[in-house]
PDB file of C-alpha atoms in Angstrom:
ATOM      1  CA  GLY A  81      -7.872  12.334   5.535  1.00 72.00           C
ATOM      2  CA  GLU A  82      -6.484  12.919   8.969  1.00 81.00           C
ATOM      3  CA  ASN A  83      -3.235  14.832   9.573  1.00 89.00           C
ATOM      4  CA  VAL A  84      -1.269  13.803  12.643  1.00 94.00           C
ATOM      5  CA  GLU A  85       1.755  15.768  13.766  1.00 96.00           C
ATOM      6  CA  GLN A  86       4.187  14.492  16.372  1.00 97.00           C
ATOM      7  CA  HIS A  87       6.917  16.210  18.380  1.00 97.00           C
ATOM      8  CA  PRO A  88       9.745  15.966  19.142  1.00 97.00           C
ATOM      9  CA  SER A  89      11.366  13.852  16.457  1.00 95.00           C
ATOM     10  CA  THR A  90      14.136  12.823  18.858  1.00 97.00           C
ATOM     11  CA  LEU A  91      14.230  12.829  22.637  1.00 97.00           C
ATOM     12  CA  SER A  92      17.141  11.973  24.866  1.00 97.00           C
ATOM     13  CA  VAL A  93      16.635  11.559  28.605  1.00 97.00           C
ATOM     14  CA  GLN A  94      18.606  10.235  31.526  1.00 97.00           C
ATOM     15  CA  GLU A  95      17.492   6.949  33.038  1.00 97.00           C
ATOM     16  CA  GLY A  96      14.886   7.607  35.706  1.00 97.00           C
ATOM     17  CA  ASP A  97      13.682  10.859  34.168  1.00 97.00           C
ATOM     18  CA  SER A  98      10.303  11.346  32.514  1.00 98.00           C
ATOM     19  CA  ALA A  99       9.673  11.583  28.786  1.00 98.00           C
ATOM     20  CA  VAL A 100       6.769  13.337  27.101  1.00 98.00           C
ATOM     21  CA  ILE A 101       5.782  13.036  23.445  1.00 98.00           C
ATOM     22  CA  LYS A 102       3.041  15.183  21.959  1.00 98.00           C
ATOM     23  CA  CYS A 103       0.732  14.752  18.989  1.00 97.00           C
ATOM     24  CA  THR A 104      -1.931  16.873  17.362  1.00 97.00           C
ATOM     25  CA  TYR A 105      -4.627  15.802  14.949  1.00 95.00           C
ATOM     26  CA  SER A 106      -6.783  17.668  12.492  1.00 93.00           C
ATOM     27  CA  ASP A 107     -10.120  15.853  12.277  1.00 89.00           C
ATOM     28  CA  SER A 108     -12.362  16.483  15.261  1.00 86.00           C
ATOM     29  CA  ALA A 109     -14.327  13.335  14.413  1.00 84.00           C
ATOM     30  CA  SER A 110     -11.344  11.098  15.244  1.00 88.00           C
ATOM     31  CA  ASN A 111     -12.185   9.218  18.408  1.00 88.00           C
ATOM     32  CA  TYR A 112      -9.476   6.716  19.158  1.00 92.00           C
ATOM     33  CA  PHE A 113      -5.779   7.329  19.695  1.00 95.00           C
ATOM     34  CA  PRO A 114      -3.276   4.494  20.134  1.00 95.00           C
ATOM     35  CA  TRP A 115       0.436   4.742  20.819  1.00 97.00           C
ATOM     36  CA  TYR A 116       2.923   2.277  19.386  1.00 95.00           C
ATOM     37  CA  LYS A 117       6.499   1.385  20.227  1.00 96.00           C
ATOM     38  CA  GLN A 118       8.669   0.130  17.405  1.00 94.00           C
ATOM     39  CA  GLU A 119      12.100  -1.362  17.762  1.00 92.00           C
ATOM     40  CA  LEU A 120      14.426  -1.443  14.788  1.00 86.00           C
ATOM     41  CA  GLY A 121      13.203  -3.774  12.059  1.00 83.00           C
ATOM     42  CA  LYS A 122      10.246  -5.001  14.087  1.00 88.00           C
ATOM     43  CA  ARG A 123       6.516  -4.531  14.073  1.00 90.00           C
ATOM     44  CA  PRO A 124       4.911  -1.668  15.984  1.00 92.00           C
ATOM     45  CA  GLN A 125       3.621  -2.800  19.352  1.00 92.00           C
ATOM     46  CA  LEU A 126       0.599  -1.191  20.967  1.00 92.00           C
ATOM     47  CA  ILE A 127       1.580   0.185  24.368  1.00 95.00           C
ATOM     48  CA  ILE A 128      -1.447   2.238  25.369  1.00 95.00           C
ATOM     49  CA  ASP A 129      -4.531   3.753  23.813  1.00 94.00           C
ATOM     50  CA  ILE A 130      -7.204   6.252  24.711  1.00 94.00           C
ATOM     51  CA  ARG A 131     -10.757   6.780  23.570  1.00 90.00           C
ATOM     52  CA  SER A 132     -12.298  10.165  23.023  1.00 85.00           C
ATOM     53  CA  ASN A 133     -14.628   9.946  25.999  1.00 85.00           C
ATOM     54  CA  VAL A 134     -11.684   9.752  28.394  1.00 84.00           C
ATOM     55  CA  GLY A 135      -9.215  12.479  29.302  1.00 91.00           C
ATOM     56  CA  GLU A 136      -6.451  10.374  30.781  1.00 95.00           C
ATOM     57  CA  LYS A 137      -5.396   6.755  31.023  1.00 95.00           C
ATOM     58  CA  LYS A 138      -2.535   5.218  32.956  1.00 96.00           C
ATOM     59  CA  ASP A 139      -0.827   1.849  32.847  1.00 95.00           C
ATOM     60  CA  GLN A 140       2.044   1.552  35.307  1.00 96.00           C
ATOM     61  CA  ARG A 141       4.801   3.880  34.064  1.00 97.00           C
ATOM     62  CA  ILE A 142       2.928   4.915  30.931  1.00 98.00           C
ATOM     63  CA  ALA A 143       0.106   7.416  30.695  1.00 98.00           C
ATOM     64  CA  VAL A 144      -1.731   9.147  27.896  1.00 97.00           C
ATOM     65  CA  THR A 145      -3.704  12.382  28.093  1.00 97.00           C
ATOM     66  CA  LEU A 146      -6.198  13.687  25.577  1.00 96.00           C
ATOM     67  CA  ASN A 147      -7.501  17.201  25.045  1.00 94.00           C
ATOM     68  CA  LYS A 148     -10.324  16.950  22.532  1.00 92.00           C
ATOM     69  CA  THR A 149     -10.952  20.672  22.404  1.00 92.00           C
ATOM     70  CA  ALA A 150      -7.372  21.416  21.457  1.00 93.00           C
ATOM     71  CA  LYS A 151      -7.084  18.191  19.424  1.00 94.00           C
ATOM     72  CA  HIS A 152      -3.901  17.024  21.008  1.00 95.00           C
ATOM     73  CA  PHE A 153      -2.807  14.017  22.996  1.00 97.00           C
ATOM     74  CA  SER A 154       0.401  13.150  24.783  1.00 98.00           C
ATOM     75  CA  LEU A 155       2.351  10.121  25.921  1.00 98.00           C
ATOM     76  CA  HIS A 156       4.052  10.270  29.300  1.00 98.00           C
ATOM     77  CA  ILE A 157       6.664   7.758  30.390  1.00 98.00           C
ATOM     78  CA  THR A 158       7.898   8.028  33.965  1.00 97.00           C
ATOM     79  CA  GLU A 159      10.987   6.471  35.539  1.00 97.00           C
ATOM     80  CA  THR A 160      12.420   5.737  32.114  1.00 98.00           C
ATOM     81  CA  GLN A 161      14.641   2.712  31.637  1.00 97.00           C
ATOM     82  CA  PRO A 162      17.143   1.885  28.876  1.00 96.00           C
ATOM     83  CA  GLU A 163      14.743  -0.698  27.473  1.00 96.00           C
ATOM     84  CA  ASP A 164      12.278   2.114  26.792  1.00 97.00           C
ATOM     85  CA  SER A 165      14.628   3.276  24.030  1.00 97.00           C
ATOM     86  CA  ALA A 166      12.776   2.870  20.712  1.00 96.00           C
ATOM     87  CA  VAL A 167      10.734   4.829  18.210  1.00 96.00           C
ATOM     88  CA  TYR A 168       7.274   5.792  19.393  1.00 97.00           C
ATOM     89  CA  PHE A 169       4.377   6.560  17.065  1.00 96.00           C
ATOM     90  CA  CYS A 170       1.050   8.126  17.837  1.00 97.00           C
ATOM     91  CA  ALA A 171      -1.950   7.464  15.641  1.00 95.00           C
ATOM     92  CA  ALA A 172      -5.496   8.667  15.188  1.00 93.00           C
ATOM     93  CA  LEU A 173      -8.453   6.656  13.941  1.00 89.00           C
ATOM     94  CA  TYR A 174     -10.113   8.433  11.038  1.00 84.00           C
ATOM     95  CA  ASN A 175     -13.592   7.654   9.742  1.00 77.00           C
ATOM     96  CA  PHE A 176     -13.859   4.749  12.202  1.00 74.00           C
ATOM     97  CA  ASN A 177     -11.620   2.669  10.021  1.00 78.00           C
ATOM     98  CA  LYS A 178      -8.299   4.153   8.988  1.00 85.00           C
ATOM     99  CA  PHE A 179      -5.324   4.902  11.167  1.00 89.00           C
ATOM    100  CA  TYR A 180      -2.991   7.747  10.370  1.00 91.00           C
ATOM    101  CA  PHE A 181       0.359   7.901  12.096  1.00 93.00           C
ATOM    102  CA  GLY A 182       2.544  10.662  13.434  1.00 95.00           C
ATOM    103  CA  SER A 183       6.079  10.993  12.156  1.00 94.00           C
ATOM    104  CA  GLY A 184       7.601   9.196  15.125  1.00 95.00           C
ATOM    105  CA  THR A 185       9.826  10.074  18.062  1.00 97.00           C
ATOM    106  CA  LYS A 186      13.122   8.357  18.640  1.00 96.00           C
ATOM    107  CA  LEU A 187      13.537   8.043  22.386  1.00 97.00           C
ATOM    108  CA  ASN A 188      17.002   7.427  23.766  1.00 97.00           C
ATOM    109  CA  VAL A 189      17.269   6.641  27.465  1.00 97.00           C
ATOM    110  CA  LYS A 190      20.827   7.035  28.660  1.00 96.00           C
ATOM    111  CA  PRO A 191      21.926   4.747  31.500  1.00 92.00           C
TER     112      PRO A 191
ATOM    113  CA  GLY B  54      -4.502 -11.985  21.612  1.00 60.00           C
ATOM    114  CA  ALA B  55      -5.044 -11.327  17.937  1.00 66.00           C
ATOM    115  CA  VAL B  56      -2.187 -12.438  15.705  1.00 89.00           C
ATOM    116  CA  VAL B  57      -1.335 -11.261  12.227  1.00 94.00           C
ATOM    117  CA  SER B  58       1.185 -13.204  10.191  1.00 94.00           C
ATOM    118  CA  GLN B  59       3.072 -11.693   7.261  1.00 96.00           C
ATOM    119  CA  HIS B  60       5.196 -13.571   4.771  1.00 96.00           C
ATOM    120  CA  PRO B  61       7.884 -13.397   3.537  1.00 97.00           C
ATOM    121  CA  SER B  62       9.925 -11.403   6.025  1.00 95.00           C
ATOM    122  CA  ARG B  63      12.636 -10.568   3.545  1.00 96.00           C
ATOM    123  CA  VAL B  64      12.827 -10.444  -0.243  1.00 96.00           C
ATOM    124  CA  ILE B  65      15.816  -9.634  -2.405  1.00 97.00           C
ATOM    125  CA  CYS B  66      15.235  -9.731  -6.155  1.00 95.00           C
ATOM    126  CA  LYS B  67      16.177  -8.244  -9.458  1.00 96.00           C
ATOM    127  CA  SER B  68      14.600  -5.181 -10.982  1.00 96.00           C
ATOM    128  CA  GLY B  69      11.514  -6.033 -13.024  1.00 96.00           C
ATOM    129  CA  THR B  70      10.417  -8.891 -10.799  1.00 95.00           C
ATOM    130  CA  SER B  71       6.939  -8.957  -9.293  1.00 97.00           C
ATOM    131  CA  VAL B  72       6.797  -9.723  -5.591  1.00 97.00           C
ATOM    132  CA  LYS B  73       3.832 -11.009  -3.628  1.00 97.00           C
ATOM    133  CA  ILE B  74       3.458 -10.429   0.102  1.00 97.00           C
ATOM    134  CA  GLU B  75       0.861 -12.268   2.181  1.00 97.00           C
ATOM    135  CA  CYS B  76      -0.903 -11.057   5.288  1.00 96.00           C
ATOM    136  CA  ARG B  77      -2.986 -13.457   7.351  1.00 95.00           C
ATOM    137  CA  SER B  78      -5.124 -13.026  10.418  1.00 93.00           C
ATOM    138  CA  LEU B  79      -4.527 -16.226  12.350  1.00 91.00           C
ATOM    139  CA  ASP B  80      -7.203 -16.311  15.011  1.00 86.00           C
ATOM    140  CA  PHE B  81      -9.818 -13.865  13.821  1.00 86.00           C
ATOM    141  CA  GLN B  82     -11.563 -12.820  10.661  1.00 87.00           C
ATOM    142  CA  ALA B  83     -10.635  -9.498   9.135  1.00 86.00           C
ATOM    143  CA  THR B  84     -12.943  -7.935   6.594  1.00 84.00           C
ATOM    144  CA  THR B  85     -10.500  -5.081   6.340  1.00 88.00           C
ATOM    145  CA  MET B  86      -6.725  -5.108   6.328  1.00 93.00           C
ATOM    146  CA  PHE B  87      -4.288  -2.275   5.819  1.00 94.00           C
ATOM    147  CA  TRP B  88      -1.017  -2.008   3.955  1.00 96.00           C
ATOM    148  CA  TYR B  89       1.671   0.405   5.024  1.00 95.00           C
ATOM    149  CA  ARG B  90       5.035   1.368   3.682  1.00 96.00           C
ATOM    150  CA  GLN B  91       7.855   2.533   5.918  1.00 93.00           C
ATOM    151  CA  PHE B  92      11.090   4.100   4.731  1.00 89.00           C
ATOM    152  CA  PRO B  93      14.121   4.053   7.039  1.00 86.00           C
ATOM    153  CA  LYS B  94      13.693   6.318  10.036  1.00 83.00           C
ATOM    154  CA  GLN B  95      10.287   7.440   8.836  1.00 88.00           C
ATOM    155  CA  SER B  96       6.695   6.869   9.803  1.00 90.00           C
ATOM    156  CA  LEU B  97       4.230   4.310   8.554  1.00 91.00           C
ATOM    157  CA  MET B  98       2.496   5.607   5.455  1.00 93.00           C
ATOM    158  CA  LEU B  99      -0.908   4.096   4.734  1.00 92.00           C
ATOM    159  CA  MET B 100      -0.915   2.802   1.174  1.00 95.00           C
ATOM    160  CA  ALA B 101      -4.290   1.166   0.873  1.00 94.00           C
ATOM    161  CA  THR B 102      -7.188  -0.429   2.655  1.00 92.00           C
ATOM    162  CA  SER B 103      -7.865  -3.991   1.602  1.00 91.00           C
ATOM    163  CA  ASN B 104     -11.541  -4.962   1.625  1.00 86.00           C
ATOM    164  CA  GLU B 105     -12.663  -8.578   1.575  1.00 86.00           C
ATOM    165  CA  GLY B 106     -14.670  -9.313  -1.548  1.00 84.00           C
ATOM    166  CA  SER B 107     -14.310  -5.876  -3.085  1.00 86.00           C
ATOM    167  CA  LYS B 108     -11.737  -3.518  -4.510  1.00 90.00           C
ATOM    168  CA  ALA B 109      -9.056  -2.029  -2.354  1.00 92.00           C
ATOM    169  CA  THR B 110      -9.127   1.645  -1.514  1.00 92.00           C
ATOM    170  CA  TYR B 111      -5.856   3.385  -2.296  1.00 95.00           C
ATOM    171  CA  GLU B 112      -4.467   6.483  -0.663  1.00 93.00           C
ATOM    172  CA  GLN B 113      -3.687   9.485  -2.785  1.00 92.00           C
ATOM    173  CA  GLY B 114      -0.464   9.100  -4.712  1.00 93.00           C
ATOM    174  CA  VAL B 115      -0.337   5.308  -4.522  1.00 95.00           C
ATOM    175  CA  GLU B 116      -0.426   3.611  -7.918  1.00 94.00           C
ATOM    176  CA  LYS B 117      -3.042   0.875  -7.859  1.00 93.00           C
ATOM    177  CA  ASP B 118      -1.589  -0.787 -10.946  1.00 95.00           C
ATOM    178  CA  LYS B 119       1.794  -0.893  -9.277  1.00 96.00           C
ATOM    179  CA  PHE B 120       0.609  -2.230  -5.954  1.00 97.00           C
ATOM    180  CA  LEU B 121      -2.044  -4.852  -6.582  1.00 96.00           C
ATOM    181  CA  ILE B 122      -4.103  -5.872  -3.586  1.00 95.00           C
ATOM    182  CA  ASN B 123      -6.305  -8.919  -3.339  1.00 92.00           C
ATOM    183  CA  HIS B 124      -8.433  -9.818  -0.320  1.00 90.00           C
ATOM    184  CA  ALA B 125     -10.034 -13.067  -1.375  1.00 82.00           C
ATOM    185  CA  SER B 126     -10.908 -14.426   2.038  1.00 89.00           C
ATOM    186  CA  LEU B 127     -11.641 -13.183   5.532  1.00 89.00           C
ATOM    187  CA  THR B 128      -8.177 -14.148   6.716  1.00 92.00           C
ATOM    188  CA  LEU B 129      -5.880 -13.345   3.804  1.00 94.00           C
ATOM    189  CA  SER B 130      -4.847 -10.226   1.951  1.00 95.00           C
ATOM    190  CA  THR B 131      -2.011 -10.070  -0.564  1.00 96.00           C
ATOM    191  CA  LEU B 132       0.020  -7.171  -1.873  1.00 97.00           C
ATOM    192  CA  THR B 133       1.826  -7.646  -5.173  1.00 97.00           C
ATOM    193  CA  VAL B 134       4.483  -5.155  -6.133  1.00 97.00           C
ATOM    194  CA  THR B 135       4.492  -5.429  -9.911  1.00 96.00           C
ATOM    195  CA  SER B 136       7.632  -4.954 -11.976  1.00 96.00           C
ATOM    196  CA  ALA B 137       9.523  -3.791  -8.913  1.00 95.00           C
ATOM    197  CA  HIS B 138      12.329  -1.270  -9.252  1.00 95.00           C
ATOM    198  CA  PRO B 139      14.967  -0.079  -6.766  1.00 95.00           C
ATOM    199  CA  GLU B 140      12.772   2.826  -5.665  1.00 94.00           C
ATOM    200  CA  ASP B 141      10.201   0.289  -4.473  1.00 95.00           C
ATOM    201  CA  SER B 142      12.679  -1.012  -1.922  1.00 95.00           C
ATOM    202  CA  SER B 143      11.142  -0.461   1.476  1.00 95.00           C
ATOM    203  CA  PHE B 144       9.633  -2.071   4.565  1.00 95.00           C
ATOM    204  CA  TYR B 145       6.050  -3.130   3.875  1.00 97.00           C
ATOM    205  CA  ILE B 146       3.814  -3.961   6.788  1.00 96.00           C
ATOM    206  CA  CYS B 147       0.212  -5.051   7.025  1.00 96.00           C
ATOM    207  CA  SER B 148      -2.299  -4.780   9.812  1.00 94.00           C
ATOM    208  CA  ALA B 149      -5.784  -5.940  10.675  1.00 91.00           C
ATOM    209  CA  ARG B 150      -8.292  -5.063  13.311  1.00 82.00           C
ATOM    210  CA  ASP B 151      -9.968  -7.641  15.507  1.00 75.00           C
ATOM    211  CA  LEU B 152     -13.555  -6.483  15.693  1.00 70.00           C
ATOM    212  CA  ARG B 153     -14.864  -9.387  17.753  1.00 68.00           C
ATOM    213  CA  GLY B 154     -15.518  -6.993  20.609  1.00 62.00           C
ATOM    214  CA  GLY B 155     -17.823  -4.952  18.436  1.00 60.00           C
ATOM    215  CA  ALA B 156     -17.353  -2.607  15.502  1.00 55.00           C
ATOM    216  CA  SER B 157     -17.492   0.567  17.549  1.00 57.00           C
ATOM    217  CA  GLY B 158     -14.352   1.809  15.940  1.00 57.00           C
ATOM    218  CA  ASN B 159     -12.210   1.665  19.035  1.00 64.00           C
ATOM    219  CA  GLN B 160     -10.335  -1.561  18.466  1.00 72.00           C
ATOM    220  CA  PRO B 161      -6.590  -1.368  17.916  1.00 76.00           C
ATOM    221  CA  GLN B 162      -4.920  -2.769  14.859  1.00 84.00           C
ATOM    222  CA  HIS B 163      -2.486  -5.649  15.021  1.00 88.00           C
ATOM    223  CA  PHE B 164       0.553  -5.614  12.819  1.00 92.00           C
ATOM    224  CA  GLY B 165       2.350  -8.305  10.923  1.00 94.00           C
ATOM    225  CA  ASP B 166       6.122  -8.587  11.265  1.00 93.00           C
ATOM    226  CA  GLY B 167       6.687  -6.700   8.027  1.00 94.00           C
ATOM    227  CA  THR B 168       8.487  -7.522   4.791  1.00 96.00           C
ATOM    228  CA  ARG B 169      11.777  -5.928   3.919  1.00 95.00           C
ATOM    229  CA  LEU B 170      11.899  -5.657   0.142  1.00 96.00           C
ATOM    230  CA  SER B 171      15.201  -4.985  -1.576  1.00 96.00           C
ATOM    231  CA  ILE B 172      15.277  -4.558  -5.343  1.00 95.00           C
ATOM    232  CA  LEU B 173      18.685  -4.789  -6.950  1.00 93.00           C
TER     233      LEU B 173
END
């Protein structure tokens, strides 16, 4: 299967600063990479995704970049707010059907 | 948007009890659903892929006789934790993909609310 690694495991930033979370994947055939935000005890919520034929995608304060050659993709959050505090997971679609998740990053935005 | 419903949200029971968890796609048909397990402060670990009308596909290390999966219809998959023990206590969450836009492989999955299972 696919192996997805995610860094850092915890990230603390000051409100208004940017946050960057990075993931790498092992299977070059993976072609779809979503990012999820999960608050304690709740379901993961899709916040942004990127397909393999695109290098970057932006949605307001959130952006994702993908480097297929290096097999890594990153989540960028600008102008962070306290409500951005949560655990973020990256994922990669393997074999067109299965998603494998990174280990998660706990983001703490300090007011 | 696509909605996945999971029930129950919380189960507390004695060791040795079997527990059934239901996952339903409410406004779309899902030929495939996924079951994950999440320990506190850890990632979602894929347990198995539930296939409508056929046997589930289990990930390496997951006991198929322990975690029985049934996908009898296009909108319902069930996970039964048989003879549950304290080590089975965890957060179980299902997901399904809405492929109405085409089965190109690039559709996100939608998660249920999860089931917190506590075995005493």
